């Protein structure tokens, strides 16, 4: 049965024909995270459109235009969102276009990209937009031909009269359709009738990316602008003195500016600025805490032993469970700071004028950029404009606005338009990192090997709550205690792809394997037993779908032939994050006494898969990202400065090291849930558990590579 959804007239605004006779269907983008399309270059078609809130428009030429409010950073919503609209509209996909909208808080809400929330927030609204437009076009055709609307069919941008066979294009109907009132209710398709959704569609920006057309912040250029690069102080230090004589002598350097504990070199192009920055002679002195990695090791021990932790969840009588335990399993897991390392380093353009500011660049949070700029300059937010470019990666780093504010400060000081560019070294040494965390786990077992109690303490450095207290196994254990404690550090941190769960999932899943091993139980069956117990008699609130988690576990075990492969050691992991469920199995084979990671099988339940091409990229990319950082990623500090300053010392995964990845999806027909992040968290646990099965060694800290020296073996990854 089709969905019947009431549509508010505040959601859909119909505007009468403009100069081009076009039909414009407006819809509110509240709760949307971002659409977008092939970049529109036909100025005639664009001129017929009229911007008023986020909207869908159809021109007399038949072109369908979608204004995209939110940033695109590689999560593929620039392709997937228009697919949803086009599906309900029965549009000709080749005629769909997109225009990137600037920040506009009057017409758009939540112009943010983050948290894997784009499709879950926007799914129904986008469908209603397409269905409403189709209703009006069909009504216009019915009036033109004097027939009942029920006798008409739509397909590929055309309306057809079933009995006579007459056809007419959407473009020929838009003027008449613009005179018809939008309906209060629209009927949405059943998923079985989808023609475009669920089919592989290439990224609509591919032609521009392949041919090098300007898309990204680094591509932006304005005649007469200045370029700037900044030397930032170490964390916890302040400038004592600056000798800029050698830097100013570099040809192409116009000025050196000291501001807010920063030293900026300014000129017409970036190359002389990079050279000049290295010639700056800056001395620093402490300004509060100045920390090194050795300090953090000591702090972790103190926090894990402290009595000051904040309790996040407590079920049952934990003390009693541990007093009566037949066995107790205790382990600690640790993760380091990590750099976000997007391919495009931080950059932004700012032009501060009299009482206003113009901003252009890659940001995940354009509204934050506007508000912080307005606050700094003491002006009204409506006097700050933000033009959004495509982002060359973000992973959470571009949720912050520090790099935007630096550009604004310089533009104000220099009284000129300024483009600020960070180098890779700037990103590594002056960025905002994934927090460093250490976890202490304890589990109590009865004589039958059943887990009767569970404790988790997270000790984080600028991590906030370093746990996810309501995730599995919460709700499935009778006695449970989860608490957290934090150290405030001058080292800045920021959400990193799948915040907190990117490491917590590995630690939790590796520890559950330890518990299953101690209990003498199969790791997969151990998890299923816990989940079935929680399903029968849940303990406290269960804030995840037990059936969906069981579904991915069983499917992953089946697809990977769990426990049935000869000469293959397997590791299992499953996790729920950002509304989706992912289970993974890692296969390791021994070759000349070396463990070799051969394959990862991944099963994802993210509801309806809108675009399999984009979905596969997200799942595979998340696995590669999770694997690479678990294996290699590490930032260590000395006197407030990261020792790793570029990719020669900050190790990333290489193409030859990526194993075979086998991707599957649960086809349950529910509305789409998040996909940009959920595939990353389970990966580290699956690999670590497989390594244990192959070698008998538990990997309890990242990066794994630092623990890989087994008695007679050395881990090898990749298919060779």
mmCIF file with all atom_site columns, C-alpha atoms in Angstrom, residues 330-532:
data_model
loop_
_atom_site.group_PDB
_atom_site.id
_atom_site.type_symbol
_atom_site.label_atom_id
_atom_site.label_alt_id
_atom_site.label_comp_id
_atom_site.label_asym_id
_atom_site.label_entity_id
_atom_site.label_seq_id
_atom_site.pdbx_PDB_ins_code
_atom_site.Cartn_x
_atom_site.Cartn_y
_atom_site.Cartn_z
_atom_site.occupancy
_atom_site.B_iso_or_equiv
_atom_site.pdbx_formal_charge
_atom_site.auth_seq_id
_atom_site.auth_comp_id
_atom_site.auth_asym_id
_atom_site.auth_atom_id
_atom_site.pdbx_PDB_model_num
ATOM 1   C CA . UNK A 1 330 ? 40.194 -7.343  32.998 1.00 0.00 ? 330 UNK A CA 1
ATOM 2   C CA . UNK A 1 331 ? 41.880 -5.496  30.141 1.00 0.00 ? 331 UNK A CA 1
ATOM 3   C CA . UNK A 1 332 ? 42.911 -1.982  29.118 1.00 0.00 ? 332 UNK A CA 1
ATOM 4   C CA . UNK A 1 333 ? 42.841 -0.574  25.597 1.00 0.00 ? 333 UNK A CA 1
ATOM 5   C CA . UNK A 1 334 ? 44.386 2.678   24.419 1.00 0.00 ? 334 UNK A CA 1
ATOM 6   C CA . UNK A 1 335 ? 44.174 4.898   21.351 1.00 0.00 ? 335 UNK A CA 1
ATOM 7   C CA . UNK A 1 336 ? 46.409 7.851   20.406 1.00 0.00 ? 336 UNK A CA 1
ATOM 8   C CA . UNK A 1 337 ? 45.677 11.282  19.035 1.00 0.00 ? 337 UNK A CA 1
ATOM 9   C CA . UNK A 1 338 ? 45.062 11.228  15.278 1.00 0.00 ? 338 UNK A CA 1
ATOM 10  C CA . UNK A 1 339 ? 45.126 13.863  12.562 1.00 0.00 ? 339 UNK A CA 1
ATOM 11  C CA . UNK A 1 340 ? 42.073 14.255  10.313 1.00 0.00 ? 340 UNK A CA 1
ATOM 12  C CA . UNK A 1 341 ? 44.413 14.646  7.324  1.00 0.00 ? 341 UNK A CA 1
ATOM 13  C CA . UNK A 1 342 ? 41.883 15.539  4.612  1.00 0.00 ? 342 UNK A CA 1
ATOM 14  C CA . UNK A 1 343 ? 43.453 15.664  1.160  1.00 0.00 ? 343 UNK A CA 1
ATOM 15  C CA . UNK A 1 344 ? 42.606 19.373  0.939  1.00 0.00 ? 344 UNK A CA 1
ATOM 16  C CA . UNK A 1 345 ? 44.284 21.213  3.844  1.00 0.00 ? 345 UNK A CA 1
ATOM 17  C CA . UNK A 1 346 ? 42.375 23.956  5.646  1.00 0.00 ? 346 UNK A CA 1
ATOM 18  C CA . UNK A 1 347 ? 41.832 27.133  3.649  1.00 0.00 ? 347 UNK A CA 1
ATOM 19  C CA . UNK A 1 348 ? 39.379 30.008  3.469  1.00 0.00 ? 348 UNK A CA 1
ATOM 20  C CA . UNK A 1 349 ? 38.821 33.361  1.775  1.00 0.00 ? 349 UNK A CA 1
ATOM 21  C CA . UNK A 1 350 ? 37.638 36.414  3.712  1.00 0.00 ? 350 UNK A CA 1
ATOM 22  C CA . UNK A 1 351 ? 36.973 39.988  2.719  1.00 0.00 ? 351 UNK A CA 1
ATOM 23  C CA . UNK A 1 352 ? 36.095 42.260  5.626  1.00 0.00 ? 352 UNK A CA 1
ATOM 24  C CA . UNK A 1 353 ? 34.566 45.529  4.462  1.00 0.00 ? 353 UNK A CA 1
ATOM 25  C CA . UNK A 1 354 ? 32.925 48.414  6.276  1.00 0.00 ? 354 UNK A CA 1
ATOM 26  C CA . UNK A 1 355 ? 30.361 46.694  8.492  1.00 0.00 ? 355 UNK A CA 1
ATOM 27  C CA . UNK A 1 356 ? 30.238 43.450  6.497  1.00 0.00 ? 356 UNK A CA 1
ATOM 28  C CA . UNK A 1 357 ? 32.223 40.361  5.593  1.00 0.00 ? 357 UNK A CA 1
ATOM 29  C CA . UNK A 1 358 ? 32.303 37.987  2.630  1.00 0.00 ? 358 UNK A CA 1
ATOM 30  C CA . UNK A 1 359 ? 33.446 34.402  3.237  1.00 0.00 ? 359 UNK A CA 1
ATOM 31  C CA . UNK A 1 360 ? 34.189 31.719  0.636  1.00 0.00 ? 360 UNK A CA 1
ATOM 32  C CA . UNK A 1 361 ? 35.501 28.235  1.234  1.00 0.00 ? 361 UNK A CA 1
ATOM 33  C CA . UNK A 1 362 ? 35.091 24.637  2.415  1.00 0.00 ? 362 UNK A CA 1
ATOM 34  C CA . UNK A 1 363 ? 33.227 24.337  5.704  1.00 0.00 ? 363 UNK A CA 1
ATOM 35  C CA . UNK A 1 364 ? 30.960 21.697  7.202  1.00 0.00 ? 364 UNK A CA 1
ATOM 36  C CA . UNK A 1 365 ? 29.257 24.359  9.340  1.00 0.00 ? 365 UNK A CA 1
ATOM 37  C CA . UNK A 1 366 ? 28.704 27.580  7.370  1.00 0.00 ? 366 UNK A CA 1
ATOM 38  C CA . UNK A 1 367 ? 26.397 28.991  10.036 1.00 0.00 ? 367 UNK A CA 1
ATOM 39  C CA . UNK A 1 368 ? 29.137 28.596  12.661 1.00 0.00 ? 368 UNK A CA 1
ATOM 40  C CA . UNK A 1 369 ? 31.539 30.437  10.346 1.00 0.00 ? 369 UNK A CA 1
ATOM 41  C CA . UNK A 1 370 ? 29.045 33.264  10.013 1.00 0.00 ? 370 UNK A CA 1
ATOM 42  C CA . UNK A 1 371 ? 28.231 33.568  13.719 1.00 0.00 ? 371 UNK A CA 1
ATOM 43  C CA . UNK A 1 372 ? 31.836 33.478  14.896 1.00 0.00 ? 372 UNK A CA 1
ATOM 44  C CA . UNK A 1 373 ? 32.775 36.044  12.250 1.00 0.00 ? 373 UNK A CA 1
ATOM 45  C CA . UNK A 1 374 ? 29.941 38.345  13.300 1.00 0.00 ? 374 UNK A CA 1
ATOM 46  C CA . UNK A 1 375 ? 30.936 38.038  16.948 1.00 0.00 ? 375 UNK A CA 1
ATOM 47  C CA . UNK A 1 376 ? 34.576 38.814  16.192 1.00 0.00 ? 376 UNK A CA 1
ATOM 48  C CA . UNK A 1 377 ? 33.756 41.855  14.077 1.00 0.00 ? 377 UNK A CA 1
ATOM 49  C CA . UNK A 1 378 ? 30.911 43.102  16.256 1.00 0.00 ? 378 UNK A CA 1
ATOM 50  C CA . UNK A 1 379 ? 28.451 43.153  13.357 1.00 0.00 ? 379 UNK A CA 1
ATOM 51  C CA . UNK A 1 380 ? 25.046 41.586  12.718 1.00 0.00 ? 380 UNK A CA 1
ATOM 52  C CA . UNK A 1 381 ? 25.135 38.007  11.319 1.00 0.00 ? 381 UNK A CA 1
ATOM 53  C CA . UNK A 1 382 ? 23.030 39.036  8.303  1.00 0.00 ? 382 UNK A CA 1
ATOM 54  C CA . UNK A 1 383 ? 25.958 41.203  7.215  1.00 0.00 ? 383 UNK A CA 1
ATOM 55  C CA . UNK A 1 384 ? 28.155 38.114  6.768  1.00 0.00 ? 384 UNK A CA 1
ATOM 56  C CA . UNK A 1 385 ? 27.759 36.098  3.559  1.00 0.00 ? 385 UNK A CA 1
ATOM 57  C CA . UNK A 1 386 ? 29.106 32.560  3.198  1.00 0.00 ? 386 UNK A CA 1
ATOM 58  C CA . UNK A 1 387 ? 29.677 30.916  -0.175 1.00 0.00 ? 387 UNK A CA 1
ATOM 59  C CA . UNK A 1 388 ? 30.213 27.153  0.164  1.00 0.00 ? 388 UNK A CA 1
ATOM 60  C CA . UNK A 1 389 ? 32.694 25.319  -2.044 1.00 0.00 ? 389 UNK A CA 1
ATOM 61  C CA . UNK A 1 390 ? 33.019 21.545  -2.354 1.00 0.00 ? 390 UNK A CA 1
ATOM 62  C CA . UNK A 1 391 ? 35.175 20.110  0.434  1.00 0.00 ? 391 UNK A CA 1
ATOM 63  C CA . UNK A 1 392 ? 38.235 18.019  -0.313 1.00 0.00 ? 392 UNK A CA 1
ATOM 64  C CA . UNK A 1 393 ? 37.504 15.864  2.719  1.00 0.00 ? 393 UNK A CA 1
ATOM 65  C CA . UNK A 1 394 ? 36.654 16.869  6.249  1.00 0.00 ? 394 UNK A CA 1
ATOM 66  C CA . UNK A 1 395 ? 36.101 13.874  8.558  1.00 0.00 ? 395 UNK A CA 1
ATOM 67  C CA . UNK A 1 396 ? 34.908 16.357  11.201 1.00 0.00 ? 396 UNK A CA 1
ATOM 68  C CA . UNK A 1 397 ? 37.866 18.746  11.010 1.00 0.00 ? 397 UNK A CA 1
ATOM 69  C CA . UNK A 1 398 ? 35.855 21.303  9.068  1.00 0.00 ? 398 UNK A CA 1
ATOM 70  C CA . UNK A 1 399 ? 33.117 21.371  11.689 1.00 0.00 ? 399 UNK A CA 1
ATOM 71  C CA . UNK A 1 400 ? 35.319 23.938  13.445 1.00 0.00 ? 400 UNK A CA 1
ATOM 72  C CA . UNK A 1 401 ? 35.745 27.525  12.273 1.00 0.00 ? 401 UNK A CA 1
ATOM 73  C CA . UNK A 1 402 ? 39.243 28.353  13.544 1.00 0.00 ? 402 UNK A CA 1
ATOM 74  C CA . UNK A 1 403 ? 40.708 28.556  10.046 1.00 0.00 ? 403 UNK A CA 1
ATOM 75  C CA . UNK A 1 404 ? 37.828 30.790  8.939  1.00 0.00 ? 404 UNK A CA 1
ATOM 76  C CA . UNK A 1 405 ? 38.362 33.212  11.818 1.00 0.00 ? 405 UNK A CA 1
ATOM 77  C CA . UNK A 1 406 ? 42.093 33.407  11.084 1.00 0.00 ? 406 UNK A CA 1
ATOM 78  C CA . UNK A 1 407 ? 41.288 34.557  7.536  1.00 0.00 ? 407 UNK A CA 1
ATOM 79  C CA . UNK A 1 408 ? 38.776 37.086  8.862  1.00 0.00 ? 408 UNK A CA 1
ATOM 80  C CA . UNK A 1 409 ? 41.281 38.488  11.375 1.00 0.00 ? 409 UNK A CA 1
ATOM 81  C CA . UNK A 1 410 ? 43.910 38.937  8.679  1.00 0.00 ? 410 UNK A CA 1
ATOM 82  C CA . UNK A 1 411 ? 41.506 40.582  6.266  1.00 0.00 ? 411 UNK A CA 1
ATOM 83  C CA . UNK A 1 412 ? 40.509 43.068  8.956  1.00 0.00 ? 412 UNK A CA 1
ATOM 84  C CA . UNK A 1 413 ? 44.120 43.783  9.933  1.00 0.00 ? 413 UNK A CA 1
ATOM 85  C CA . UNK A 1 414 ? 45.313 44.156  6.337  1.00 0.00 ? 414 UNK A CA 1
ATOM 86  C CA . UNK A 1 415 ? 42.168 45.916  5.092  1.00 0.00 ? 415 UNK A CA 1
ATOM 87  C CA . UNK A 1 416 ? 42.165 43.650  2.047  1.00 0.00 ? 416 UNK A CA 1
ATOM 88  C CA . UNK A 1 417 ? 40.662 40.410  0.721  1.00 0.00 ? 417 UNK A CA 1
ATOM 89  C CA . UNK A 1 418 ? 42.756 37.507  2.010  1.00 0.00 ? 418 UNK A CA 1
ATOM 90  C CA . UNK A 1 419 ? 42.928 33.819  1.194  1.00 0.00 ? 419 UNK A CA 1
ATOM 91  C CA . UNK A 1 420 ? 44.472 31.820  4.026  1.00 0.00 ? 420 UNK A CA 1
ATOM 92  C CA . UNK A 1 421 ? 46.050 28.449  3.179  1.00 0.00 ? 421 UNK A CA 1
ATOM 93  C CA . UNK A 1 422 ? 47.323 25.847  5.624  1.00 0.00 ? 422 UNK A CA 1
ATOM 94  C CA . UNK A 1 423 ? 50.171 23.555  4.617  1.00 0.00 ? 423 UNK A CA 1
ATOM 95  C CA . UNK A 1 424 ? 50.136 19.843  5.398  1.00 0.00 ? 424 UNK A CA 1
ATOM 96  C CA . UNK A 1 425 ? 52.565 20.561  8.244  1.00 0.00 ? 425 UNK A CA 1
ATOM 97  C CA . UNK A 1 426 ? 50.145 23.161  9.592  1.00 0.00 ? 426 UNK A CA 1
ATOM 98  C CA . UNK A 1 427 ? 47.365 20.571  9.593  1.00 0.00 ? 427 UNK A CA 1
ATOM 99  C CA . UNK A 1 428 ? 49.538 18.084  11.448 1.00 0.00 ? 428 UNK A CA 1
ATOM 100 C CA . UNK A 1 429 ? 51.022 20.419  14.053 1.00 0.00 ? 429 UNK A CA 1
ATOM 101 C CA . UNK A 1 430 ? 48.354 23.062  14.566 1.00 0.00 ? 430 UNK A CA 1
ATOM 102 C CA . UNK A 1 431 ? 45.154 21.206  13.896 1.00 0.00 ? 431 UNK A CA 1
ATOM 103 C CA . UNK A 1 432 ? 42.422 19.750  16.080 1.00 0.00 ? 432 UNK A CA 1
ATOM 104 C CA . UNK A 1 433 ? 42.882 16.030  16.644 1.00 0.00 ? 433 UNK A CA 1
ATOM 105 C CA . UNK A 1 434 ? 40.953 12.913  17.487 1.00 0.00 ? 434 UNK A CA 1
ATOM 106 C CA . UNK A 1 435 ? 41.092 12.686  21.304 1.00 0.00 ? 435 UNK A CA 1
ATOM 107 C CA . UNK A 1 436 ? 43.423 10.205  22.971 1.00 0.00 ? 436 UNK A CA 1
ATOM 108 C CA . UNK A 1 437 ? 41.595 7.726   25.241 1.00 0.00 ? 437 UNK A CA 1
ATOM 109 C CA . UNK A 1 438 ? 42.338 4.737   27.454 1.00 0.00 ? 438 UNK A CA 1
ATOM 110 C CA . UNK A 1 439 ? 39.639 2.257   28.467 1.00 0.00 ? 439 UNK A CA 1
ATOM 111 C CA . UNK A 1 440 ? 39.528 -0.195  31.342 1.00 0.00 ? 440 UNK A CA 1
ATOM 112 C CA . UNK A 1 441 ? 37.127 -3.127  30.922 1.00 0.00 ? 441 UNK A CA 1
ATOM 113 C CA . UNK A 1 442 ? 36.070 -5.770  33.404 1.00 0.00 ? 442 UNK A CA 1
ATOM 114 C CA . UNK A 1 443 ? 33.656 -8.664  32.982 1.00 0.00 ? 443 UNK A CA 1
ATOM 115 C CA . UNK A 1 444 ? 32.415 -11.212 35.512 1.00 0.00 ? 444 UNK A CA 1
ATOM 116 C CA . UNK A 1 445 ? 31.545 -14.765 34.453 1.00 0.00 ? 445 UNK A CA 1
ATOM 117 C CA . UNK A 1 446 ? 29.571 -17.414 36.295 1.00 0.00 ? 446 UNK A CA 1
ATOM 118 C CA . UNK A 1 447 ? 30.523 -21.087 36.337 1.00 0.00 ? 447 UNK A CA 1
ATOM 119 C CA . UNK A 1 448 ? 28.693 -21.645 33.038 1.00 0.00 ? 448 UNK A CA 1
ATOM 120 C CA . UNK A 1 449 ? 30.683 -18.962 31.232 1.00 0.00 ? 449 UNK A CA 1
ATOM 121 C CA . UNK A 1 450 ? 27.799 -16.473 31.173 1.00 0.00 ? 450 UNK A CA 1
ATOM 122 C CA . UNK A 1 451 ? 28.642 -12.787 31.524 1.00 0.00 ? 451 UNK A CA 1
ATOM 123 C CA . UNK A 1 452 ? 26.967 -11.589 34.705 1.00 0.00 ? 452 UNK A CA 1
ATOM 124 C CA . UNK A 1 453 ? 28.650 -8.200  35.065 1.00 0.00 ? 453 UNK A CA 1
ATOM 125 C CA . UNK A 1 454 ? 30.311 -5.585  32.863 1.00 0.00 ? 454 UNK A CA 1
ATOM 126 C CA . UNK A 1 455 ? 32.352 -2.498  33.730 1.00 0.00 ? 455 UNK A CA 1
ATOM 127 C CA . UNK A 1 456 ? 33.790 0.141   31.434 1.00 0.00 ? 456 UNK A CA 1
ATOM 128 C CA . UNK A 1 457 ? 35.678 3.296   32.340 1.00 0.00 ? 457 UNK A CA 1
ATOM 129 C CA . UNK A 1 458 ? 36.783 5.729   29.665 1.00 0.00 ? 458 UNK A CA 1
ATOM 130 C CA . UNK A 1 459 ? 39.644 8.115   30.456 1.00 0.00 ? 459 UNK A CA 1
ATOM 131 C CA . UNK A 1 460 ? 39.951 10.774  27.762 1.00 0.00 ? 460 UNK A CA 1
ATOM 132 C CA . UNK A 1 461 ? 42.043 13.811  26.938 1.00 0.00 ? 461 UNK A CA 1
ATOM 133 C CA . UNK A 1 462 ? 39.622 16.486  25.724 1.00 0.00 ? 462 UNK A CA 1
ATOM 134 C CA . UNK A 1 463 ? 37.210 13.704  24.755 1.00 0.00 ? 463 UNK A CA 1
ATOM 135 C CA . UNK A 1 464 ? 34.121 14.754  26.694 1.00 0.00 ? 464 UNK A CA 1
ATOM 136 C CA . UNK A 1 465 ? 32.179 11.561  27.301 1.00 0.00 ? 465 UNK A CA 1
ATOM 137 C CA . UNK A 1 466 ? 34.579 8.936   25.942 1.00 0.00 ? 466 UNK A CA 1
ATOM 138 C CA . UNK A 1 467 ? 31.934 6.186   26.137 1.00 0.00 ? 467 UNK A CA 1
ATOM 139 C CA . UNK A 1 468 ? 28.654 5.370   24.451 1.00 0.00 ? 468 UNK A CA 1
ATOM 140 C CA . UNK A 1 469 ? 26.847 4.088   27.497 1.00 0.00 ? 469 UNK A CA 1
ATOM 141 C CA . UNK A 1 470 ? 23.688 2.938   25.714 1.00 0.00 ? 470 UNK A CA 1
ATOM 142 C CA . UNK A 1 471 ? 25.347 0.856   22.999 1.00 0.00 ? 471 UNK A CA 1
ATOM 143 C CA . UNK A 1 472 ? 25.647 -2.942  23.059 1.00 0.00 ? 472 UNK A CA 1
ATOM 144 C CA . UNK A 1 473 ? 26.153 -4.777  25.398 1.00 0.00 ? 473 UNK A CA 1
ATOM 145 C CA . UNK A 1 474 ? 24.104 -2.327  27.506 1.00 0.00 ? 474 UNK A CA 1
ATOM 146 C CA . UNK A 1 475 ? 20.609 -3.713  27.932 1.00 0.00 ? 475 UNK A CA 1
ATOM 147 C CA . UNK A 1 476 ? 21.852 -7.296  27.580 1.00 0.00 ? 476 UNK A CA 1
ATOM 148 C CA . UNK A 1 477 ? 23.838 -7.593  30.840 1.00 0.00 ? 477 UNK A CA 1
ATOM 149 C CA . UNK A 1 478 ? 22.097 -7.775  34.219 1.00 0.00 ? 478 UNK A CA 1
ATOM 150 C CA . UNK A 1 479 ? 24.766 -5.806  36.073 1.00 0.00 ? 479 UNK A CA 1
ATOM 151 C CA . UNK A 1 480 ? 26.557 -3.011  34.276 1.00 0.00 ? 480 UNK A CA 1
ATOM 152 C CA . UNK A 1 481 ? 28.551 0.116   35.149 1.00 0.00 ? 481 UNK A CA 1
ATOM 153 C CA . UNK A 1 482 ? 29.882 2.626   32.612 1.00 0.00 ? 482 UNK A CA 1
ATOM 154 C CA . UNK A 1 483 ? 31.660 5.802   33.686 1.00 0.00 ? 483 UNK A CA 1
ATOM 155 C CA . UNK A 1 484 ? 33.982 8.389   32.230 1.00 0.00 ? 484 UNK A CA 1
ATOM 156 C CA . UNK A 1 485 ? 36.625 10.892  33.330 1.00 0.00 ? 485 UNK A CA 1
ATOM 157 C CA . UNK A 1 486 ? 38.377 13.621  31.374 1.00 0.00 ? 486 UNK A CA 1
ATOM 158 C CA . UNK A 1 487 ? 41.566 15.657  31.447 1.00 0.00 ? 487 UNK A CA 1
ATOM 159 C CA . UNK A 1 488 ? 41.404 19.168  30.003 1.00 0.00 ? 488 UNK A CA 1
ATOM 160 C CA . UNK A 1 489 ? 44.429 19.757  27.793 1.00 0.00 ? 489 UNK A CA 1
ATOM 161 C CA . UNK A 1 490 ? 45.648 22.737  25.722 1.00 0.00 ? 490 UNK A CA 1
ATOM 162 C CA . UNK A 1 491 ? 45.918 20.312  22.780 1.00 0.00 ? 491 UNK A CA 1
ATOM 163 C CA . UNK A 1 492 ? 42.826 21.001  20.694 1.00 0.00 ? 492 UNK A CA 1
ATOM 164 C CA . UNK A 1 493 ? 40.556 18.129  19.687 1.00 0.00 ? 493 UNK A CA 1
ATOM 165 C CA . UNK A 1 494 ? 37.650 17.799  17.303 1.00 0.00 ? 494 UNK A CA 1
ATOM 166 C CA . UNK A 1 495 ? 35.113 15.160  16.230 1.00 0.00 ? 495 UNK A CA 1
ATOM 167 C CA . UNK A 1 496 ? 36.875 12.608  14.016 1.00 0.00 ? 496 UNK A CA 1
ATOM 168 C CA . UNK A 1 497 ? 34.972 10.347  11.620 1.00 0.00 ? 497 UNK A CA 1
ATOM 169 C CA . UNK A 1 498 ? 32.506 8.344   13.768 1.00 0.00 ? 498 UNK A CA 1
ATOM 170 C CA . UNK A 1 499 ? 33.397 10.348  16.907 1.00 0.00 ? 499 UNK A CA 1
ATOM 171 C CA . UNK A 1 500 ? 34.441 8.237   19.914 1.00 0.00 ? 500 UNK A CA 1
ATOM 172 C CA . UNK A 1 501 ? 33.048 5.039   18.355 1.00 0.00 ? 501 UNK A CA 1
ATOM 173 C CA . UNK A 1 502 ? 35.926 5.035   15.845 1.00 0.00 ? 502 UNK A CA 1
ATOM 174 C CA . UNK A 1 503 ? 38.089 3.635   18.654 1.00 0.00 ? 503 UNK A CA 1
ATOM 175 C CA . UNK A 1 504 ? 35.585 2.547   21.282 1.00 0.00 ? 504 UNK A CA 1
ATOM 176 C CA . UNK A 1 505 ? 34.104 -0.036  18.909 1.00 0.00 ? 505 UNK A CA 1
ATOM 177 C CA . UNK A 1 506 ? 37.502 -1.712  18.483 1.00 0.00 ? 506 UNK A CA 1
ATOM 178 C CA . UNK A 1 507 ? 38.119 -1.751  22.232 1.00 0.00 ? 507 UNK A CA 1
ATOM 179 C CA . UNK A 1 508 ? 34.654 -3.076  23.097 1.00 0.00 ? 508 UNK A CA 1
ATOM 180 C CA . UNK A 1 509 ? 34.637 -5.725  20.387 1.00 0.00 ? 509 UNK A CA 1
ATOM 181 C CA . UNK A 1 510 ? 38.167 -6.898  21.135 1.00 0.00 ? 510 UNK A CA 1
ATOM 182 C CA . UNK A 1 511 ? 37.331 -7.140  24.831 1.00 0.00 ? 511 UNK A CA 1
ATOM 183 C CA . UNK A 1 512 ? 34.134 -9.101  24.159 1.00 0.00 ? 512 UNK A CA 1
ATOM 184 C CA . UNK A 1 513 ? 36.297 -11.547 22.202 1.00 0.00 ? 513 UNK A CA 1
ATOM 185 C CA . UNK A 1 514 ? 38.540 -11.879 25.242 1.00 0.00 ? 514 UNK A CA 1
ATOM 186 C CA . UNK A 1 515 ? 35.515 -12.630 27.385 1.00 0.00 ? 515 UNK A CA 1
ATOM 187 C CA . UNK A 1 516 ? 34.158 -15.179 24.879 1.00 0.00 ? 516 UNK A CA 1
ATOM 188 C CA . UNK A 1 517 ? 37.564 -16.869 24.730 1.00 0.00 ? 517 UNK A CA 1
ATOM 189 C CA . UNK A 1 518 ? 37.792 -17.042 28.506 1.00 0.00 ? 518 UNK A CA 1
ATOM 190 C CA . UNK A 1 519 ? 34.260 -18.480 28.635 1.00 0.00 ? 519 UNK A CA 1
ATOM 191 C CA . UNK A 1 520 ? 35.193 -21.068 26.009 1.00 0.00 ? 520 UNK A CA 1
ATOM 192 C CA . UNK A 1 521 ? 32.505 -19.868 23.601 1.00 0.00 ? 521 UNK A CA 1
ATOM 193 C CA . UNK A 1 522 ? 32.422 -19.050 19.900 1.00 0.00 ? 522 UNK A CA 1
ATOM 194 C CA . UNK A 1 523 ? 32.716 -15.241 19.557 1.00 0.00 ? 523 UNK A CA 1
ATOM 195 C CA . UNK A 1 524 ? 29.748 -14.937 17.205 1.00 0.00 ? 524 UNK A CA 1
ATOM 196 C CA . UNK A 1 525 ? 27.505 -17.171 19.285 1.00 0.00 ? 525 UNK A CA 1
ATOM 197 C CA . UNK A 1 526 ? 28.593 -15.337 22.442 1.00 0.00 ? 526 UNK A CA 1
ATOM 198 C CA . UNK A 1 527 ? 27.266 -12.067 21.016 1.00 0.00 ? 527 UNK A CA 1
ATOM 199 C CA . UNK A 1 528 ? 24.074 -13.687 19.740 1.00 0.00 ? 528 UNK A CA 1
ATOM 200 C CA . UNK A 1 529 ? 23.425 -15.220 23.156 1.00 0.00 ? 529 UNK A CA 1
ATOM 201 C CA . UNK A 1 530 ? 23.781 -11.811 24.801 1.00 0.00 ? 530 UNK A CA 1
ATOM 202 C CA . UNK A 1 531 ? 21.453 -10.175 22.274 1.00 0.00 ? 531 UNK A CA 1
ATOM 203 C CA . UNK A 1 532 ? 18.826 -12.885 22.574 1.00 0.00 ? 532 UNK A CA 1
#
